[in-house]
PDB file of C-alpha atoms in Angstrom:
ATOM      1  CA  MET Z   1       0.000   0.000   0.000  1.00  0.00           C
ATOM      2  CA  ARG Z   2       2.773   2.417   0.829  1.00  0.00           C
ATOM      3  CA  SER Z   3       4.482   1.822  -2.457  1.00  0.00           C
ATOM      4  CA  LYS Z   4       1.268   2.571  -4.391  1.00  0.00           C
ATOM      5  CA  ASN Z   5       0.656   5.784  -2.515  1.00  0.00           C
ATOM      6  CA  LEU Z   6       4.202   6.802  -3.241  1.00  0.00           C
ATOM      7  CA  ILE Z   7       3.713   6.186  -6.958  1.00  0.00           C
ATOM      8  CA  VAL Z   8       0.493   8.227  -6.966  1.00  0.00           C
ATOM      9  CA  LEU Z   9       2.238  11.071  -5.145  1.00  0.00           C
ATOM     10  CA  ILE Z  10       5.105  11.033  -7.641  1.00  0.00           C
ATOM     11  CA  LEU Z  11       2.618  11.157 -10.550  1.00  0.00           C
ATOM     12  CA  LEU Z  12       0.761  14.082  -9.016  1.00  0.00           C
ATOM     13  CA  VAL Z  13       3.987  16.012  -8.525  1.00  0.00           C
ATOM     14  CA  ALA Z  14       4.957  15.244 -12.112  1.00  0.00           C
ATOM     15  CA  VAL Z  15       1.616  16.522 -13.422  1.00  0.00           C
ATOM     16  CA  VAL Z  16       1.887  19.703 -11.357  1.00  0.00           C
ATOM     17  CA  ASN Z  17       5.433  20.287 -12.551  1.00  0.00           C
ATOM     18  CA  LEU Z  18       4.334  19.678 -16.130  1.00  0.00           C
ATOM     19  CA  GLY Z  19       1.656  22.360 -15.715  1.00  0.00           C
ATOM     20  CA  TYR Z  20       4.216  24.825 -14.485  1.00  0.00           C
ATOM     21  CA  ALA Z  21       6.538  23.801 -17.261  1.00  0.00           C
ATOM     22  CA  GLN Z  22       4.036  24.723 -20.018  1.00  0.00           C
ATOM     23  CA  SER Z  23       5.444  27.470 -22.167  1.00  0.00           C
ATOM     24  CA  SER Z  24       3.839  30.401 -23.942  1.00  0.00           C
ATOM     25  CA  ILE Z  25       3.876  28.360 -27.150  1.00  0.00           C
ATOM     26  CA  ASP Z  26       1.970  25.513 -25.474  1.00  0.00           C
ATOM     27  CA  PHE Z  27      -0.828  27.841 -24.396  1.00  0.00           C
ATOM     28  CA  LEU Z  28      -0.769  29.500 -27.808  1.00  0.00           C
ATOM     29  CA  ARG Z  29      -1.249  26.155 -29.557  1.00  0.00           C
ATOM     30  CA  LYS Z  30      -3.985  25.162 -27.180  1.00  0.00           C
ATOM     31  CA  GLY Z  31      -5.735  28.480 -27.772  1.00  0.00           C
ATOM     32  CA  ASN Z  32      -5.439  28.026 -31.527  1.00  0.00           C
ATOM     33  CA  ALA Z  33      -7.025  24.569 -31.323  1.00  0.00           C
ATOM     34  CA  GLU Z  34      -9.898  25.940 -29.267  1.00  0.00           C
ATOM     35  CA  TYR Z  35     -10.281  28.855 -31.650  1.00  0.00           C
ATOM     36  CA  LYS Z  36     -10.676  26.436 -34.576  1.00  0.00           C
ATOM     37  CA  GLU Z  37     -13.401  24.673 -32.625  1.00  0.00           C
ATOM     38  CA  LYS Z  38     -15.085  28.068 -32.111  1.00  0.00           C
ATOM     39  CA  LYS Z  39     -14.521  27.898 -28.364  1.00  0.00           C
ATOM     40  CA  PHE Z  40     -13.564  31.541 -28.303  1.00  0.00           C
ATOM     41  CA  GLU Z  41     -13.897  32.112 -24.554  1.00  0.00           C
ATOM     42  CA  ARG Z  42     -11.550  29.220 -23.789  1.00  0.00           C
ATOM     43  CA  ALA Z  43      -9.182  30.384 -26.487  1.00  0.00           C
ATOM     44  CA  GLU Z  44      -9.143  33.834 -24.898  1.00  0.00           C
ATOM     45  CA  VAL Z  45      -8.152  32.301 -21.559  1.00  0.00           C
ATOM     46  CA  ASP Z  46      -5.248  30.338 -23.072  1.00  0.00           C
ATOM     47  CA  TYR Z  47      -3.994  33.278 -25.110  1.00  0.00           C
ATOM     48  CA  ARG Z  48      -3.911  35.331 -21.941  1.00  0.00           C
ATOM     49  CA  LYS Z  49      -2.013  32.538 -20.216  1.00  0.00           C
ATOM     50  CA  ALA Z  50       0.451  32.537 -23.100  1.00  0.00           C
ATOM     51  CA  LEU Z  51       0.971  36.259 -22.600  1.00  0.00           C
ATOM     52  CA  GLU Z  52       1.515  35.754 -18.884  1.00  0.00           C
ATOM     53  CA  LYS Z  53       4.432  33.545 -19.895  1.00  0.00           C
ATOM     54  CA  ASP Z  54       5.663  35.924 -22.576  1.00  0.00           C
ATOM     55  CA  LYS Z  55       4.198  39.415 -22.915  1.00  0.00           C
ATOM     56  CA  THR Z  56       6.014  39.969 -26.204  1.00  0.00           C
ATOM     57  CA  GLU Z  57       4.482  36.986 -28.011  1.00  0.00           C
ATOM     58  CA  ARG Z  58       2.826  38.860 -30.885  1.00  0.00           C
ATOM     59  CA  ARG Z  59       0.974  35.797 -32.168  1.00  0.00           C
ATOM     60  CA  ALA Z  60      -0.778  35.474 -28.821  1.00  0.00           C
ATOM     61  CA  ILE Z  61      -1.591  39.201 -28.854  1.00  0.00           C
ATOM     62  CA  TYR Z  62      -2.969  39.033 -32.383  1.00  0.00           C
ATOM     63  CA  ASN Z  63      -4.948  35.839 -31.810  1.00  0.00           C
ATOM     64  CA  LEU Z  64      -6.300  37.197 -28.539  1.00  0.00           C
ATOM     65  CA  GLY Z  65      -7.596  40.161 -30.519  1.00  0.00           C
ATOM     66  CA  ASN Z  66      -9.316  37.727 -32.882  1.00  0.00           C
ATOM     67  CA  ALA Z  67     -10.889  35.762 -30.024  1.00  0.00           C
ATOM     68  CA  LEU Z  68     -12.181  38.997 -28.494  1.00  0.00           C
ATOM     69  CA  TYR Z  69     -13.522  40.087 -31.880  1.00  0.00           C
ATOM     70  CA  LYS Z  70     -15.457  36.829 -32.215  1.00  0.00           C
ATOM     71  CA  GLN Z  71     -17.044  37.545 -28.829  1.00  0.00           C
ATOM     72  CA  GLU Z  72     -17.975  41.040 -30.013  1.00  0.00           C
ATOM     73  CA  LYS Z  73     -15.632  42.642 -27.486  1.00  0.00           C
ATOM     74  CA  TYR Z  74     -14.660  45.181 -30.076  1.00  0.00           C
ATOM     75  CA  ASN Z  75     -12.970  47.794 -27.897  1.00  0.00           C
ATOM     76  CA  GLU Z  76     -10.683  45.183 -26.332  1.00  0.00           C
ATOM     77  CA  SER Z  77      -9.894  43.607 -29.681  1.00  0.00           C
ATOM     78  CA  LYS Z  78      -8.924  47.006 -31.129  1.00  0.00           C
ATOM     79  CA  GLN Z  79      -6.406  47.466 -28.344  1.00  0.00           C
ATOM     80  CA  LYS Z  80      -4.709  44.183 -29.242  1.00  0.00           C
ATOM     81  CA  TYR Z  81      -4.451  45.072 -32.921  1.00  0.00           C
ATOM     82  CA  LEU Z  82      -3.007  48.456 -31.990  1.00  0.00           C
ATOM     83  CA  GLU Z  83      -0.399  46.670 -29.873  1.00  0.00           C
ATOM     84  CA  ILE Z  84       0.653  44.736 -32.974  1.00  0.00           C
ATOM     85  CA  LEU Z  85       0.938  47.946 -34.991  1.00  0.00           C
ATOM     86  CA  ASN Z  86       3.071  49.546 -32.289  1.00  0.00           C
ATOM     87  CA  SER Z  87       5.356  46.562 -31.718  1.00  0.00           C
ATOM     88  CA  SER Z  88       5.697  44.749 -35.044  1.00  0.00           C
ATOM     89  CA  LYS Z  89       8.088  45.593 -37.859  1.00  0.00           C
ATOM     90  CA  ASN Z  90       6.680  42.907 -40.117  1.00  0.00           C
ATOM     91  CA  ASN Z  91       4.557  44.406 -42.903  1.00  0.00           C
ATOM     92  CA  ILE Z  92       2.303  41.367 -43.215  1.00  0.00           C
ATOM     93  CA  GLU Z  93       1.582  41.355 -39.483  1.00  0.00           C
ATOM     94  CA  LYS Z  94       0.836  45.068 -39.583  1.00  0.00           C
ATOM     95  CA  ALA Z  95      -1.311  44.654 -42.715  1.00  0.00           C
ATOM     96  CA  ASN Z  96      -3.340  41.959 -40.976  1.00  0.00           C
ATOM     97  CA  ALA Z  97      -3.749  44.163 -37.917  1.00  0.00           C
ATOM     98  CA  TYR Z  98      -4.971  47.052 -40.085  1.00  0.00           C
ATOM     99  CA  TYR Z  99      -7.326  44.681 -41.876  1.00  0.00           C
ATOM    100  CA  ASN Z 100      -8.840  43.444 -38.607  1.00  0.00           C
ATOM    101  CA  LEU Z 101      -9.126  46.982 -37.295  1.00  0.00           C
ATOM    102  CA  GLY Z 102     -11.078  47.748 -40.443  1.00  0.00           C
ATOM    103  CA  ASN Z 103     -13.366  44.812 -39.700  1.00  0.00           C
ATOM    104  CA  VAL Z 104     -13.999  46.041 -36.158  1.00  0.00           C
ATOM    105  CA  LEU Z 105     -14.846  49.537 -37.401  1.00  0.00           C
ATOM    106  CA  LEU Z 106     -17.045  47.996 -40.076  1.00  0.00           C
ATOM    107  CA  LYS Z 107     -19.001  46.171 -37.364  1.00  0.00           C
ATOM    108  CA  GLU Z 108     -19.387  49.480 -35.548  1.00  0.00           C
ATOM    109  CA  LYS Z 109     -20.681  51.069 -38.791  1.00  0.00           C
ATOM    110  CA  LYS Z 110     -17.798  53.529 -38.814  1.00  0.00           C
ATOM    111  CA  TYR Z 111     -17.393  53.131 -42.545  1.00  0.00           C
ATOM    112  CA  SER Z 112     -15.178  56.127 -43.202  1.00  0.00           C
ATOM    113  CA  GLU Z 113     -12.666  55.022 -40.556  1.00  0.00           C
ATOM    114  CA  SER Z 114     -12.755  51.415 -41.731  1.00  0.00           C
ATOM    115  CA  LEU Z 115     -11.868  52.560 -45.254  1.00  0.00           C
ATOM    116  CA  GLU Z 116      -8.702  54.150 -43.911  1.00  0.00           C
ATOM    117  CA  MET Z 117      -7.710  50.904 -42.191  1.00  0.00           C
ATOM    118  CA  TYR Z 118      -8.227  48.898 -45.387  1.00  0.00           C
ATOM    119  CA  LYS Z 119      -6.192  51.456 -47.317  1.00  0.00           C
ATOM    120  CA  ASN Z 120      -3.330  51.053 -44.855  1.00  0.00           C
ATOM    121  CA  ALA Z 121      -3.588  47.273 -45.124  1.00  0.00           C
ATOM    122  CA  LEU Z 122      -3.407  47.417 -48.930  1.00  0.00           C
ATOM    123  CA  LYS Z 123      -0.412  49.732 -48.859  1.00  0.00           C
ATOM    124  CA  LEU Z 124       1.492  47.104 -46.896  1.00  0.00           C
ATOM    125  CA  ASN Z 125       0.006  44.131 -48.726  1.00  0.00           C
ATOM    126  CA  PRO Z 126      -1.430  45.109 -52.145  1.00  0.00           C
ATOM    127  CA  ARG Z 127      -2.327  41.488 -52.939  1.00  0.00           C
ATOM    128  CA  ASP Z 128      -4.729  41.119 -50.034  1.00  0.00           C
ATOM    129  CA  PHE Z 129      -7.947  40.232 -51.862  1.00  0.00           C
ATOM    130  CA  ASP Z 130     -10.014  40.289 -48.655  1.00  0.00           C
ATOM    131  CA  ALA Z 131      -8.867  43.832 -47.910  1.00  0.00           C
ATOM    132  CA  LYS Z 132      -9.837  44.900 -51.442  1.00  0.00           C
ATOM    133  CA  TYR Z 133     -13.249  43.281 -51.126  1.00  0.00           C
ATOM    134  CA  ASN Z 134     -13.953  44.773 -47.709  1.00  0.00           C
ATOM    135  CA  TYR Z 135     -12.718  48.187 -48.878  1.00  0.00           C
ATOM    136  CA  GLU Z 136     -15.280  48.162 -51.690  1.00  0.00           C
ATOM    137  CA  TYR Z 137     -17.990  46.923 -49.331  1.00  0.00           C
ATOM    138  CA  ALA Z 138     -17.202  49.669 -46.798  1.00  0.00           C
ATOM    139  CA  ARG Z 139     -17.203  52.276 -49.580  1.00  0.00           C
ATOM    140  CA  ARG Z 140     -20.665  51.227 -50.737  1.00  0.00           C
ATOM    141  CA  MET Z 141     -21.966  51.129 -47.189  1.00  0.00           C
ATOM    142  CA  LEU Z 142     -20.603  54.636 -46.619  1.00  0.00           C
ATOM    143  CA  LEU Z 143     -22.434  55.899 -49.728  1.00  0.00           C
ATOM    144  CA  LEU Z 144     -25.622  54.194 -48.560  1.00  0.00           C
ATOM    145  CA  GLN Z 145     -25.215  55.687 -45.071  1.00  0.00           C
ATOM    146  CA  GLN Z 146     -24.734  59.169 -46.541  1.00  0.00           C
ATOM    147  CA  GLN Z 147     -27.811  58.752 -48.746  1.00  0.00           C
ATOM    148  CA  GLN Z 148     -29.860  57.635 -45.767  1.00  0.00           C
ATOM    149  CA  GLN Z 149     -28.636  60.601 -43.746  1.00  0.00           C
ATOM    150  CA  GLN Z 150     -29.534  62.964 -46.596  1.00  0.00           C
ATOM    151  CA  GLN Z 151     -32.974  61.401 -46.903  1.00  0.00           C
ATOM    152  CA  LYS Z 152     -33.449  61.631 -43.158  1.00  0.00           C
ATOM    153  CA  GLN Z 153     -32.376  65.281 -43.192  1.00  0.00           C
ATOM    154  CA  GLN Z 154     -34.693  65.986 -46.120  1.00  0.00           C
ATOM    155  CA  GLN Z 155     -37.559  64.282 -44.328  1.00  0.00           C
ATOM    156  CA  GLN Z 156     -36.839  66.302 -41.202  1.00  0.00           C
ATOM    157  CA  ASN Z 157     -36.812  69.489 -43.279  1.00  0.00           C
ATOM    158  CA  ASN Z 158     -40.102  68.508 -44.928  1.00  0.00           C
ATOM    159  CA  ASP Z 159     -41.630  67.670 -41.563  1.00  0.00           C
ATOM    160  CA  LYS Z 160     -40.425  70.979 -40.175  1.00  0.00           C
ATOM    161  CA  LYS Z 161     -41.787  72.857 -43.177  1.00  0.00           C
ATOM    162  CA  GLU Z 162     -45.128  71.073 -42.880  1.00  0.00           C
ATOM    163  CA  GLN Z 163     -45.239  71.800 -39.158  1.00  0.00           C
ATOM    164  CA  ASN Z 164     -44.497  75.469 -39.831  1.00  0.00           C
ATOM    165  CA  GLN Z 165     -47.295  75.569 -42.398  1.00  0.00           C
ATOM    166  CA  GLN Z 166     -49.699  73.965 -39.956  1.00  0.00           C
ATOM    167  CA  ASN Z 167     -48.644  76.414 -37.254  1.00  0.00           C
ATOM    168  CA  GLN Z 168     -49.100  79.322 -39.674  1.00  0.00           C
ATOM    169  CA  ALA Z 169     -52.528  78.068 -40.702  1.00  0.00           C
ATOM    170  CA  ARG Z 170     -53.452  77.649 -37.042  1.00  0.00           C
ATOM    171  CA  ASN Z 171     -52.207  81.146 -36.254  1.00  0.00           C
ATOM    172  CA  ASN Z 172     -54.130  82.575 -39.204  1.00  0.00           C
ATOM    173  CA  GLN Z 173     -57.268  80.788 -38.049  1.00  0.00           C
ATOM    174  CA  GLN Z 174     -56.811  82.070 -34.514  1.00  0.00           C
ATOM    175  CA  GLN Z 175     -56.168  85.573 -35.782  1.00  0.00           C
ATOM    176  CA  LYS Z 176     -59.255  85.416 -38.001  1.00  0.00           C
ATOM    177  CA  GLN Z 177     -61.310  84.155 -35.095  1.00  0.00           C
ATOM    178  CA  GLN Z 178     -59.983  86.938 -32.871  1.00  0.00           C
ATOM    179  CA  GLU Z 179     -60.813  89.517 -35.527  1.00  0.00           C
ATOM    180  CA  GLN Z 180     -64.327  88.118 -35.821  1.00  0.00           C
ATOM    181  CA  GLU Z 181     -64.706  88.202 -32.051  1.00  0.00           C
ATOM    182  CA  GLN Z 182     -63.420  91.765 -31.949  1.00  0.00           C
ATOM    183  CA  LYS Z 183     -65.783  92.746 -34.761  1.00  0.00           C
ATOM    184  CA  GLN Z 184     -68.697  91.107 -32.963  1.00  0.00           C
ATOM    185  CA  ASN Z 185     -67.727  92.805 -29.714  1.00  0.00           C
ATOM    186  CA  GLN Z 186     -67.480  96.131 -31.530  1.00  0.00           C
ATOM    187  CA  GLN Z 187     -70.883  95.604 -33.088  1.00  0.00           C
ATOM    188  CA  ASN Z 188     -72.314  94.705 -29.708  1.00  0.00           C
ATOM    189  CA  GLN Z 189     -70.722  97.760 -28.183  1.00  0.00           C
ATOM    190  CA  ASN Z 190     -72.038  99.941 -30.995  1.00  0.00           C
ATOM    191  CA  LYS Z 191     -75.454  98.412 -30.572  1.00  0.00           C
ATOM    192  CA  LEU Z 192     -75.311  99.025 -26.859  1.00  0.00           C
ATOM    193  CA  SER Z 193     -74.096 102.556 -27.447  1.00  0.00           C
ATOM    194  CA  GLN Z 194     -76.903 103.254 -29.895  1.00  0.00           C
ATOM    195  CA  GLN Z 195     -79.424 101.780 -27.478  1.00  0.00           C
ATOM    196  CA  ASN Z 196     -78.011 103.891 -24.664  1.00  0.00           C
ATOM    197  CA  VAL Z 197     -78.184 106.992 -26.805  1.00  0.00           C
ATOM    198  CA  GLN Z 198     -81.767 106.169 -27.761  1.00  0.00           C
ATOM    199  CA  ASN Z 199     -82.652 105.543 -24.153  1.00  0.00           C
ATOM    200  CA  ILE Z 200     -81.110 108.849 -23.179  1.00  0.00           C
ATOM    201  CA  LEU Z 201     -82.928 110.646 -25.981  1.00  0.00           C
ATOM    202  CA  ASN Z 202     -86.163 109.003 -24.973  1.00  0.00           C
ATOM    203  CA  ALA Z 203     -85.564 109.989 -21.385  1.00  0.00           C
ATOM    204  CA  LEU Z 204     -84.798 113.540 -22.450  1.00  0.00           C
ATOM    205  CA  ARG Z 205     -87.906 113.682 -24.599  1.00  0.00           C
ATOM    206  CA  ASN Z 206     -90.015 112.383 -21.754  1.00  0.00           C
ATOM    207  CA  GLU Z 207     -88.425 114.841 -19.406  1.00  0.00           C
ATOM    208  CA  GLU Z 208     -88.938 117.626 -21.917  1.00  0.00           C
ATOM    209  CA  ARG Z 209     -92.586 116.729 -22.362  1.00  0.00           C
ATOM    210  CA  LYS Z 210     -93.044 116.691 -18.628  1.00  0.00           C
ATOM    211  CA  THR Z 211     -91.312 120.018 -18.260  1.00  0.00           C
ATOM    212  CA  GLN Z 212     -93.306 121.594 -21.096  1.00  0.00           C
ATOM    213  CA  LYS Z 213     -96.450 120.256 -19.583  1.00  0.00           C
ATOM    214  CA  GLU Z 214     -95.571 121.802 -16.274  1.00  0.00           C
ATOM    215  CA  ILE Z 215     -94.697 125.084 -17.935  1.00  0.00           C
ATOM    216  CA  LYS Z 216     -97.877 125.134 -19.913  1.00  0.00           C
ATOM    217  CA  ALA Z 217     -99.781 124.410 -16.772  1.00  0.00           C
ATOM    218  CA  LYS Z 218     -98.235 127.415 -15.090  1.00  0.00           C
ATOM    219  CA  LEU Z 219     -98.782 129.735 -18.057  1.00  0.00           C
ATOM    220  CA  LEU Z 220    -102.470 129.000 -18.548  1.00  0.00           C
ATOM    221  CA  PRO Z 221    -104.613 132.160 -17.845  1.00  0.00           C
ATOM    222  CA  ARG Z 222    -106.554 132.108 -14.715  1.00  0.00           C
ATOM    223  CA  ILE Z 223    -110.237 132.263 -14.942  1.00  0.00           C
ATOM    224  CA  GLU Z 224    -111.168 135.775 -13.906  1.00  0.00           C
ATOM    225  CA  LYS Z 225    -114.036 136.234 -11.679  1.00  0.00           C
ATOM    226  CA  LYS Z 226    -116.725 138.544 -12.989  1.00  0.00           C
ATOM    227  CA  ILE Z 227    -117.208 141.657 -11.100  1.00  0.00           C
ATOM    228  CA  GLU Z 228    -120.727 142.883 -11.278  1.00  0.00           C
ATOM    229  CA  LYS Z 229    -121.190 146.579 -10.698  1.00  0.00           C
ATOM    230  CA  ASN Z 230    -123.945 147.906  -8.756  1.00  0.00           C
ATOM    231  CA  TRP Z 231    -125.377 150.475 -10.937  1.00  0.00           C
TER     232      TRP Z 231
END
């Protein structure tokens, strides 16, 4: 029993030591295998482990960017491609990094910026058919985007113009209604004024009649009494 336990212990120590002995290349290969199987999260983990072993391993940096891209972690993937551009002196590596940066920007619908990345990729690698294809695709998408923006702007202008016309029509209607109300009020006031004047005239006439009547009553000759003389 002791001898078996000893063998098991030795095997465990050997396995542990083997784990510690794994190099950056080992993790890189493992990550590549997982990437091919579309296990992008696992591949990301192994690429990061490869970089823990060797921070300068550009293949791990580049492939990590690809694994992040596949997971739609676009901001992180861009950082990895930029690291390649800043550290590599190999034109093909830099062309590939530019190409992938263009793909990220294409996903983000930043077509103008993606075109610049594809241009840079083609300058370093003019035979890159994928870069040529994606450049043309991004160019067409940019034209379509600009057309859509113009149509949207035109629609907004038309909507604004229509709204202004509706507001103007509403204002004209309100103004017309106000004028009608003012006219009606003026007519009512005039009518009231005429009625007041007539009432006053009637009152004056009545008062005048009354006064004349009183005056006439005062001016009537008194009936004289006859004086009979005694002859």
